[in-house]
Backbone as JSON, one array per atom type, in Angstrom:
{
  "sequence": "MFCHVFLTGPPGIGKTTLIRKVSEVLISSGVPVDGFYTEEVRQGHRRVGFDVVTISGNRGKLARISGDANNDRCRHRVGQYVVDISSFEQLVLPLMDPFKSSTKALNKRVCVIDEIGKMELFSQPFTSAVGKVLDNPSVVVLGTLPVSKGRLLPFVEEIRHRQDVKLFNVTKQNRDEIVHEIVTSIEECRIEKSK",
  "N": [[-71.76, 36.36, -9.45], [-72.87, 39.03, -7.73], [-70.93, 40.79, -4.7], [-70.47, 42.85, -3.21], [-72.21, 45.99, -2.68], [-72.87, 49.34, -3.79], [-73.78, 52.67, -3.73], [-74.48, 55.16, -5.79], [-74.56, 58.55, -6.89], [-75.33, 62.05, -7.19], [-73.72, 64.97, -5.38], [-75.87, 65.43, -1.71], [-77.92, 64.04, -2.66], [-78.8, 61.92, -0.97], [-77.74, 60.0, -0.41], [-75.53, 59.01, 2.11], [-77.58, 59.29, 3.97], [-79.44, 57.03, 3.14], [-77.27, 54.83, 3.71], [-77.18, 54.84, 6.41], [-79.71, 54.43, 7.55], [-79.87, 51.95, 6.24], [-77.82, 50.77, 7.42], [-78.74, 50.7, 9.95], [-81.29, 48.92, 9.75], [-79.76, 46.27, 9.01], [-78.41, 45.91, 11.33], [-80.22, 45.89, 13.43], [-81.42, 43.57, 12.63], [-79.42, 41.92, 13.55], [-77.02, 41.65, 11.87], [-73.64, 42.01, 11.94], [-72.09, 45.02, 11.78], [-70.01, 47.26, 10.62], [-67.78, 50.27, 10.16], [-68.06, 53.45, 8.39], [-69.19, 56.66, 8.05], [-69.65, 59.8, 6.39], [-70.19, 63.33, 7.4], [-71.6, 66.37, 7.1], [-70.18, 69.52, 8.67], [-71.47, 71.95, 10.15], [-71.69, 75.58, 11.0], [-74.06, 77.19, 12.43], [-75.54, 78.28, 9.6], [-73.99, 77.61, 7.65], [-71.86, 75.58, 5.87], [-68.89, 74.22, 7.2], [-67.18, 72.27, 7.12], [-66.14, 68.51, 7.22], [-66.59, 65.58, 8.97], [-65.81, 62.46, 9.82], [-67.73, 59.81, 10.99], [-67.87, 57.12, 12.87], [-69.6, 54.01, 12.49], [-69.87, 53.04, 15.27], [-70.56, 55.32, 16.53], [-67.94, 57.16, 17.18], [-66.18, 59.77, 16.13], [-64.43, 61.73, 13.84], [-61.99, 64.64, 12.66], [-62.53, 65.13, 8.94], [-62.5, 66.72, 6.75], [-61.65, 70.5, 6.24], [-62.82, 74.0, 5.98], [-60.45, 76.0, 4.6], [-59.7, 78.2, 6.03], [-59.82, 77.37, 8.9], [-57.98, 75.23, 9.01], [-54.6, 73.87, 10.02], [-51.23, 75.55, 8.72], [-49.54, 73.48, 8.0], [-50.73, 71.22, 7.53], [-51.92, 71.64, 4.86], [-51.53, 70.94, 2.72], [-53.2, 68.61, 1.35], [-56.44, 69.29, -0.71], [-59.38, 70.06, -1.89], [-61.41, 71.96, -3.38], [-62.6, 74.58, -1.49], [-62.0, 73.21, 1.05], [-59.44, 72.04, 3.11], [-57.94, 68.71, 3.69], [-57.87, 66.37, 6.22], [-55.81, 64.23, 6.76], [-54.29, 62.36, 8.54], [-56.23, 62.65, 10.83], [-58.25, 61.23, 9.52], [-57.2, 59.03, 8.72], [-56.38, 57.76, 11.26], [-59.06, 57.24, 12.61], [-60.37, 55.66, 10.39], [-58.48, 53.56, 9.2], [-58.07, 51.21, 11.13], [-60.95, 50.25, 11.36], [-61.17, 49.18, 8.92], [-59.87, 46.82, 9.01], [-60.25, 43.6, 9.13], [-59.22, 41.64, 11.23], [-58.61, 43.61, 13.09], [-60.68, 44.77, 14.03], [-63.41, 45.94, 15.51], [-65.78, 44.69, 15.68], [-66.99, 41.41, 16.65], [-68.13, 39.21, 15.19], [-66.47, 38.42, 12.51], [-67.23, 36.99, 10.17], [-68.67, 37.28, 7.56], [-69.18, 39.77, 7.75], [-70.72, 43.23, 7.43], [-69.33, 46.09, 6.11], [-69.08, 49.06, 5.92], [-68.6, 51.94, 3.83], [-68.34, 54.7, 3.59], [-67.25, 57.99, 2.11], [-65.74, 57.1, -1.16], [-64.22, 58.92, -2.32], [-62.78, 61.97, -3.66], [-61.57, 63.31, -1.27], [-61.0, 61.22, 0.46], [-59.33, 59.62, -1.17], [-56.89, 60.83, -1.02], [-55.14, 59.33, 0.68], [-53.21, 56.81, 0.77], [-53.17, 54.56, 2.12], [-55.47, 54.07, 2.64], [-56.62, 53.64, 0.17], [-55.43, 51.18, -0.46], [-56.49, 49.82, 1.63], [-59.19, 49.81, 1.31], [-59.17, 47.86, -1.48], [-58.04, 45.81, -0.03], [-60.28, 45.23, 1.51], [-62.37, 44.69, -0.22], [-61.47, 42.47, -1.65], [-61.46, 40.38, 0.29], [-63.0, 37.54, 1.32], [-64.71, 37.23, 3.94], [-66.48, 39.6, 4.06], [-68.31, 41.99, 3.56], [-69.17, 44.61, 1.11], [-71.0, 47.99, 1.77], [-71.01, 50.65, 0.23], [-70.64, 54.1, -0.9], [-70.0, 55.75, -4.07], [-68.67, 58.94, -5.6], [-70.52, 60.92, -8.29], [-69.01, 61.34, -11.33], [-67.22, 64.76, -11.68], [-66.35, 66.13, -14.54], [-62.95, 65.31, -14.45], [-62.19, 61.86, -14.08], [-62.0, 59.61, -11.58], [-59.52, 57.58, -11.26], [-59.51, 55.14, -9.51], [-62.34, 54.75, -8.18], [-63.59, 54.49, -10.83], [-62.7, 52.11, -11.18], [-63.59, 50.57, -9.09], [-66.19, 50.66, -9.8], [-66.98, 49.64, -11.73], [-66.1, 46.85, -11.22], [-66.98, 43.09, -11.18], [-68.25, 41.97, -9.2], [-69.83, 44.11, -8.03], [-72.71, 45.69, -7.38], [-74.58, 47.88, -8.11], [-76.46, 50.66, -6.98], [-78.29, 53.68, -8.59], [-78.82, 56.37, -7.07], [-81.67, 58.8, -6.72], [-83.47, 61.39, -6.65], [-86.47, 60.59, -6.72], [-86.34, 57.73, -6.04], [-85.2, 57.44, -3.24], [-86.48, 57.11, -1.25], [-87.44, 54.62, -1.14], [-85.74, 52.94, -1.8], [-84.69, 51.36, 0.26], [-85.27, 48.44, 1.48], [-84.52, 47.33, -0.97], [-81.75, 47.45, -0.83], [-81.27, 46.38, 1.25], [-82.08, 43.63, 0.93], [-80.3, 42.88, -1.17], [-77.85, 43.11, 0.08], [-78.13, 41.21, 2.01], [-78.64, 38.92, -0.03], [-75.71, 38.87, -1.0], [-74.42, 38.11, 1.25], [-74.92, 35.79, 1.53], [-73.88, 34.65, -0.51], [-71.6, 34.91, -0.27], [-71.06, 33.07, 1.37], [-70.95, 30.52, 0.57]],
  "CA": [[-72.56, 36.71, -8.79], [-72.0, 40.6, -7.14], [-70.28, 40.61, -3.41], [-70.73, 43.93, -2.76], [-73.5, 47.07, -2.53], [-72.5, 50.56, -3.63], [-74.44, 53.75, -4.03], [-73.87, 56.53, -6.15], [-75.59, 59.95, -7.2], [-75.09, 63.4, -7.03], [-73.81, 65.34, -3.73], [-76.95, 65.82, -1.53], [-79.27, 63.23, -3.16], [-79.21, 61.64, 0.23], [-76.4, 58.55, -0.29], [-75.17, 58.99, 3.65], [-78.83, 59.04, 5.05], [-79.71, 55.51, 2.88], [-76.36, 54.27, 4.1], [-77.67, 54.89, 8.03], [-80.91, 53.73, 7.54], [-79.59, 50.53, 5.71], [-77.1, 49.93, 8.55], [-79.64, 50.49, 11.23], [-81.75, 47.78, 9.42], [-78.9, 45.5, 9.27], [-77.94, 45.82, 13.31], [-81.45, 45.31, 13.99], [-81.51, 42.01, 12.5], [-78.38, 40.58, 13.83], [-76.07, 41.72, 11.15], [-72.48, 42.61, 12.23], [-72.12, 45.97, 10.73], [-68.55, 48.42, 11.29], [-67.5, 51.34, 9.21], [-67.96, 55.1, 8.4], [-70.14, 57.6, 7.18], [-69.37, 61.11, 6.38], [-71.41, 63.86, 7.92], [-71.14, 67.84, 7.42], [-69.93, 69.89, 10.09], [-72.01, 73.48, 9.98], [-71.89, 76.71, 12.12], [-75.25, 77.93, 11.64], [-76.16, 78.16, 8.27], [-72.65, 77.74, 6.78], [-71.1, 74.18, 5.63], [-67.65, 74.45, 7.41], [-66.25, 70.6, 7.11], [-66.76, 67.11, 7.07], [-66.35, 64.44, 9.63], [-66.05, 61.02, 9.55], [-68.19, 59.23, 11.96], [-68.03, 55.47, 13.1], [-71.09, 53.32, 12.96], [-70.33, 52.7, 16.66], [-70.49, 56.73, 16.93], [-66.6, 57.53, 17.04], [-65.97, 60.87, 15.12], [-62.6, 62.29, 13.62], [-61.76, 65.27, 11.46], [-62.07, 64.52, 7.45], [-61.8, 68.47, 6.06], [-62.39, 71.98, 7.29], [-62.45, 75.35, 5.07], [-58.97, 76.12, 4.55], [-59.13, 79.26, 6.95], [-59.82, 76.65, 9.96], [-56.68, 74.24, 9.09], [-53.18, 74.44, 10.41], [-50.65, 75.57, 7.38], [-48.82, 72.21, 7.93], [-51.63, 70.14, 7.04], [-52.69, 72.29, 3.87], [-51.23, 69.33, 1.28], [-54.39, 68.19, 0.36], [-57.34, 70.26, -0.67], [-60.56, 69.45, -2.39], [-62.08, 73.04, -3.61], [-61.87, 75.3, -0.08], [-61.73, 72.26, 1.93], [-58.31, 71.12, 3.38], [-58.18, 67.14, 4.26], [-56.72, 66.09, 7.31], [-55.55, 62.78, 6.52], [-53.84, 61.65, 9.4], [-57.09, 62.1, 11.5], [-59.05, 60.46, 8.91], [-56.56, 57.43, 8.82], [-56.53, 57.3, 12.49], [-60.01, 56.84, 12.59], [-61.0, 54.63, 9.57], [-58.0, 52.2, 8.91], [-58.18, 50.06, 12.04], [-62.21, 49.7, 10.74], [-61.34, 48.26, 7.74], [-58.94, 45.51, 9.15], [-61.16, 42.52, 9.87], [-58.69, 41.13, 12.51], [-58.37, 44.62, 14.49], [-62.09, 45.33, 14.06], [-64.37, 45.76, 17.05], [-66.7, 43.61, 15.43], [-66.95, 40.32, 16.95], [-68.3, 38.37, 14.43], [-66.04, 38.82, 11.47], [-68.06, 36.4, 9.33], [-69.71, 37.78, 6.78], [-69.81, 41.08, 8.45], [-70.45, 44.46, 6.4], [-68.28, 46.97, 6.28], [-69.53, 50.44, 5.42], [-67.55, 52.83, 3.24], [-69.06, 56.06, 3.09], [-67.39, 57.63, 0.74], [-64.48, 56.84, -1.33], [-64.18, 60.13, -2.87], [-61.6, 63.02, -3.87], [-60.88, 63.63, -0.42], [-60.42, 59.86, 0.89], [-58.57, 59.1, -1.65], [-55.66, 61.47, -0.96], [-54.68, 58.71, 1.63], [-52.68, 55.66, 0.08], [-53.2, 53.38, 3.08], [-57.11, 54.27, 2.71], [-56.85, 53.13, -1.02], [-54.85, 49.83, -0.11], [-57.23, 48.87, 2.39], [-60.58, 49.42, 0.58], [-58.75, 47.22, -2.21], [-58.35, 44.47, 0.67], [-61.58, 44.98, 2.16], [-63.18, 44.1, -1.03], [-61.21, 41.28, -1.82], [-61.81, 39.62, 1.55], [-64.25, 36.59, 1.21], [-65.35, 37.32, 4.55], [-66.18, 41.17, 4.07], [-69.62, 42.19, 2.12], [-68.97, 46.36, 1.51], [-71.73, 48.82, 1.26], [-70.58, 51.96, 0.36], [-71.05, 55.37, -1.88], [-69.34, 56.76, -4.93], [-69.27, 60.23, -6.15], [-70.67, 60.82, -9.35], [-67.96, 62.16, -11.72], [-67.97, 65.69, -12.66], [-65.2, 66.49, -15.21], [-62.21, 64.71, -14.58], [-62.66, 60.75, -13.84], [-61.44, 58.97, -10.79], [-59.23, 56.05, -12.09], [-60.15, 54.11, -8.38], [-63.7, 54.95, -8.17], [-64.27, 54.23, -11.76], [-62.22, 50.72, -10.94], [-64.71, 49.9, -8.2], [-67.75, 51.21, -10.44], [-66.93, 48.71, -12.73], [-65.76, 45.47, -10.97], [-67.64, 42.13, -12.01], [-68.6, 41.68, -8.08], [-70.32, 45.08, -7.45], [-73.91, 45.64, -7.36], [-74.65, 49.91, -8.18], [-77.7, 51.67, -6.94], [-78.39, 54.91, -8.72], [-79.83, 57.29, -5.97], [-82.36, 59.88, -7.1], [-84.91, 62.01, -5.52], [-87.43, 59.71, -6.6], [-86.12, 56.39, -5.43], [-84.42, 57.15, -2.38], [-87.32, 56.75, -0.3], [-88.37, 53.46, -1.65], [-84.8, 51.59, -2.08], [-83.75, 50.64, 1.58], [-85.67, 47.06, 1.31], [-83.82, 46.27, -2.22], [-80.2, 47.45, -0.7], [-81.02, 45.35, 2.77], [-82.22, 42.51, 0.15], [-79.13, 43.0, -2.01], [-76.43, 42.96, 0.64], [-78.14, 39.68, 2.39], [-78.05, 38.17, -1.09], [-73.86, 38.98, -0.91], [-73.7, 37.37, 2.66], [-75.56, 34.28, 1.35], [-73.31, 34.33, -1.84], [-70.23, 34.66, 0.2], [-70.74, 31.62, 2.6], [-71.38, 29.27, -0.68]],
  "C": [[-72.04, 38.18, -7.92], [-72.05, 40.21, -5.38], [-70.35, 41.97, -2.75], [-71.97, 45.37, -2.97], [-72.88, 48.71, -2.85], [-73.9, 51.58, -4.43], [-73.94, 54.84, -4.66], [-75.02, 57.45, -6.59], [-74.95, 61.31, -6.76], [-75.09, 63.78, -5.31], [-75.25, 65.98, -3.03], [-77.7, 65.28, -1.67], [-79.66, 62.37, -1.89], [-78.9, 60.09, 0.26], [-76.38, 58.11, 1.34], [-76.56, 58.63, 4.55], [-78.93, 57.57, 4.84], [-78.63, 54.71, 3.71], [-76.83, 53.85, 5.73], [-78.89, 54.25, 7.9], [-80.4, 51.67, 7.32], [-78.54, 50.23, 7.04], [-77.91, 50.05, 9.97], [-80.46, 49.19, 11.06], [-80.99, 46.7, 9.76], [-78.44, 45.06, 10.62], [-79.14, 45.37, 13.68], [-81.78, 43.63, 13.87], [-80.76, 41.07, 13.15], [-76.97, 40.96, 13.29], [-74.82, 42.14, 11.5], [-71.96, 43.68, 11.11], [-70.91, 47.02, 11.47], [-68.55, 49.41, 9.74], [-67.37, 52.7, 9.43], [-68.7, 55.42, 7.47], [-69.39, 59.12, 7.27], [-70.27, 61.99, 6.55], [-71.0, 65.23, 8.0], [-71.28, 68.24, 8.63], [-70.2, 71.72, 9.59], [-71.79, 74.28, 11.17], [-73.0, 77.49, 11.43], [-75.81, 77.41, 10.66], [-75.3, 77.32, 7.36], [-72.03, 76.18, 7.04], [-69.27, 74.85, 6.15], [-66.73, 73.19, 7.03], [-67.08, 69.47, 6.81], [-66.25, 66.61, 8.25], [-66.67, 63.19, 9.39], [-66.5, 60.36, 10.78], [-68.4, 57.53, 12.23], [-69.51, 55.13, 13.07], [-71.32, 53.27, 14.83], [-70.09, 54.05, 17.59], [-69.09, 57.77, 17.41], [-66.88, 58.72, 16.02], [-64.6, 61.1, 15.15], [-63.04, 63.3, 12.47], [-61.52, 64.93, 10.12], [-61.53, 66.16, 7.2], [-62.43, 69.45, 6.78], [-61.82, 72.93, 6.15], [-61.03, 75.81, 5.28], [-58.7, 77.06, 6.05], [-59.36, 78.22, 8.46], [-58.7, 75.56, 9.75], [-55.43, 75.26, 9.4], [-52.28, 74.55, 8.81], [-49.93, 74.08, 7.21], [-49.76, 71.25, 7.27], [-52.52, 70.49, 5.58], [-52.28, 71.47, 2.57], [-52.66, 69.43, 0.59], [-55.52, 68.69, 0.38], [-58.71, 70.09, -1.7], [-61.53, 70.96, -2.31], [-61.58, 73.89, -2.24], [-61.66, 74.27, 1.15], [-60.35, 71.82, 2.29], [-58.57, 69.85, 3.92], [-57.21, 67.07, 5.13], [-56.61, 64.34, 7.06], [-55.05, 62.11, 7.71], [-55.14, 61.52, 10.53], [-58.02, 60.98, 10.85], [-58.49, 58.94, 8.7], [-56.43, 56.83, 10.36], [-57.65, 56.48, 13.11], [-60.61, 55.54, 12.05], [-59.95, 53.52, 9.42], [-58.19, 51.05, 9.93], [-60.02, 49.6, 11.83], [-62.46, 48.45, 9.59], [-60.5, 47.13, 7.52], [-59.72, 44.58, 9.84], [-60.32, 41.91, 11.41], [-58.41, 42.48, 13.7], [-59.86, 45.05, 14.83], [-62.69, 44.8, 15.12], [-65.23, 44.8, 17.01], [-66.35, 42.35, 15.84], [-66.89, 39.19, 16.24], [-67.91, 38.49, 13.01], [-66.66, 38.1, 10.33], [-68.82, 36.75, 8.43], [-70.09, 39.11, 7.21], [-70.09, 41.99, 7.05], [-69.8, 45.28, 7.0], [-68.52, 48.31, 5.18], [-68.34, 51.37, 5.14], [-68.11, 53.79, 2.66], [-68.35, 57.7, 3.3], [-66.12, 57.0, 0.26], [-64.74, 57.84, -2.87], [-62.7, 60.93, -3.06], [-60.7, 63.02, -2.46], [-60.45, 62.21, 0.49], [-59.47, 59.43, 0.45], [-56.92, 59.59, -1.83], [-54.85, 60.49, 0.09], [-54.81, 57.43, 0.92], [-53.14, 54.65, 0.92], [-54.86, 53.29, 3.1], [-57.32, 53.33, 1.52], [-56.84, 51.45, -0.73], [-56.14, 49.24, 0.73], [-58.71, 48.84, 1.8], [-60.17, 48.33, -0.47], [-58.88, 45.37, -1.23], [-59.59, 44.06, 1.19], [-62.69, 43.79, 0.94], [-62.87, 42.99, -1.92], [-61.18, 40.27, -0.98], [-63.12, 38.67, 1.59], [-65.02, 36.68, 2.46], [-66.2, 38.24, 5.11], [-67.7, 41.34, 3.28], [-69.31, 44.34, 2.59], [-70.43, 46.85, 1.21], [-71.1, 50.22, 1.49], [-71.14, 53.16, -0.96], [-69.77, 55.67, -2.74], [-69.8, 57.82, -5.55], [-69.84, 60.0, -7.86], [-69.68, 61.5, -9.92], [-68.1, 63.25, -12.17], [-66.72, 66.35, -13.07], [-64.23, 65.14, -15.0], [-62.42, 62.92, -13.88], [-61.79, 60.2, -12.35], [-60.76, 57.59, -10.56], [-59.79, 54.51, -11.01], [-61.23, 53.82, -8.15], [-64.15, 54.16, -9.77], [-63.99, 52.65, -11.71], [-63.43, 49.79, -10.1], [-66.22, 49.9, -9.06], [-67.9, 49.75, -11.51], [-66.47, 47.07, -12.72], [-67.06, 44.47, -10.91], [-68.76, 41.96, -10.44], [-69.3, 42.95, -7.05], [-71.55, 45.42, -8.26], [-73.92, 47.47, -7.51], [-76.0, 50.51, -8.36], [-77.46, 53.27, -7.48], [-79.17, 55.9, -7.7], [-79.93, 58.62, -6.52], [-83.47, 60.23, -6.2], [-85.98, 61.32, -5.69], [-87.32, 58.47, -6.17], [-85.66, 56.59, -4.16], [-85.01, 56.9, -1.46], [-87.84, 55.57, -0.17], [-87.03, 52.56, -1.66], [-84.02, 50.68, -0.68], [-84.02, 49.17, 1.35], [-84.66, 46.35, 0.22], [-82.31, 45.91, -1.5], [-80.46, 46.21, 0.34], [-81.2, 44.19, 2.04], [-80.92, 42.15, -0.42], [-77.87, 42.51, -0.79], [-76.87, 41.61, 1.96], [-78.0, 38.88, 1.39], [-76.47, 38.32, -1.07], [-73.75, 38.3, 0.35], [-74.2, 36.2, 2.22], [-74.43, 33.7, 0.24], [-71.73, 33.83, -1.23], [-70.06, 33.53, 1.43], [-71.03, 30.73, 2.05], [-69.97, 28.46, -0.56]]
}
C-alpha cells in the first residue's frame, strides 16, 4: 500500500497550484500540514528567480539569475539561476524534522515538499531529510517530482519507483479535476499509516 503522494509533470503544468489547493482542502478539514512550495519571482514580465514559501507563509530565496547573486554563492547553478543553498536550508530543513516542526499534531501529519529537483538536490542535508521523512511512520508526504529532460536524477528516480509512493501525472487535461482524487489518496495514506 502506498504511503506518500507525488505529482509529476513538465514545468508550468500546474503542480505547485495543485499542491496549494490540496493543502488548503486538507487544512480546512483539520489535517496538520507543514512544508513548503516553490514560487517564481518576477520583475515585470521577466522571471528572475524562485523563492521557497512555507505553508505558514514564511519566504526565503531559493535561486536568482546569476547577475543577481553574490560571487561567493555561485557554486550551484541550474541554467541561468544560482541556487542559494544556505537560504534554502535555513528555511526548509526545520520543516522536515518532525520534532522541530511547528505543527503540534505530529501524528499522521502531511509534509509538503514542492519540489525535489535539481536546485533542491544541491543540498545534501535536504536529500538526507527527505529520505528520513519518507521513512517516518507518522508522516505522509505530498510532493512534486520533475519530469526528467535528458539525464536522470538518481534520487528522484529512487522516489519515483518506491513501492510506497502513488504518482499522479499532471496534464492540462486533468489538472483541474484531480484535486479530490489527490486529497482522497492522502486520506487513504493517513489511514494506512494509522494501522
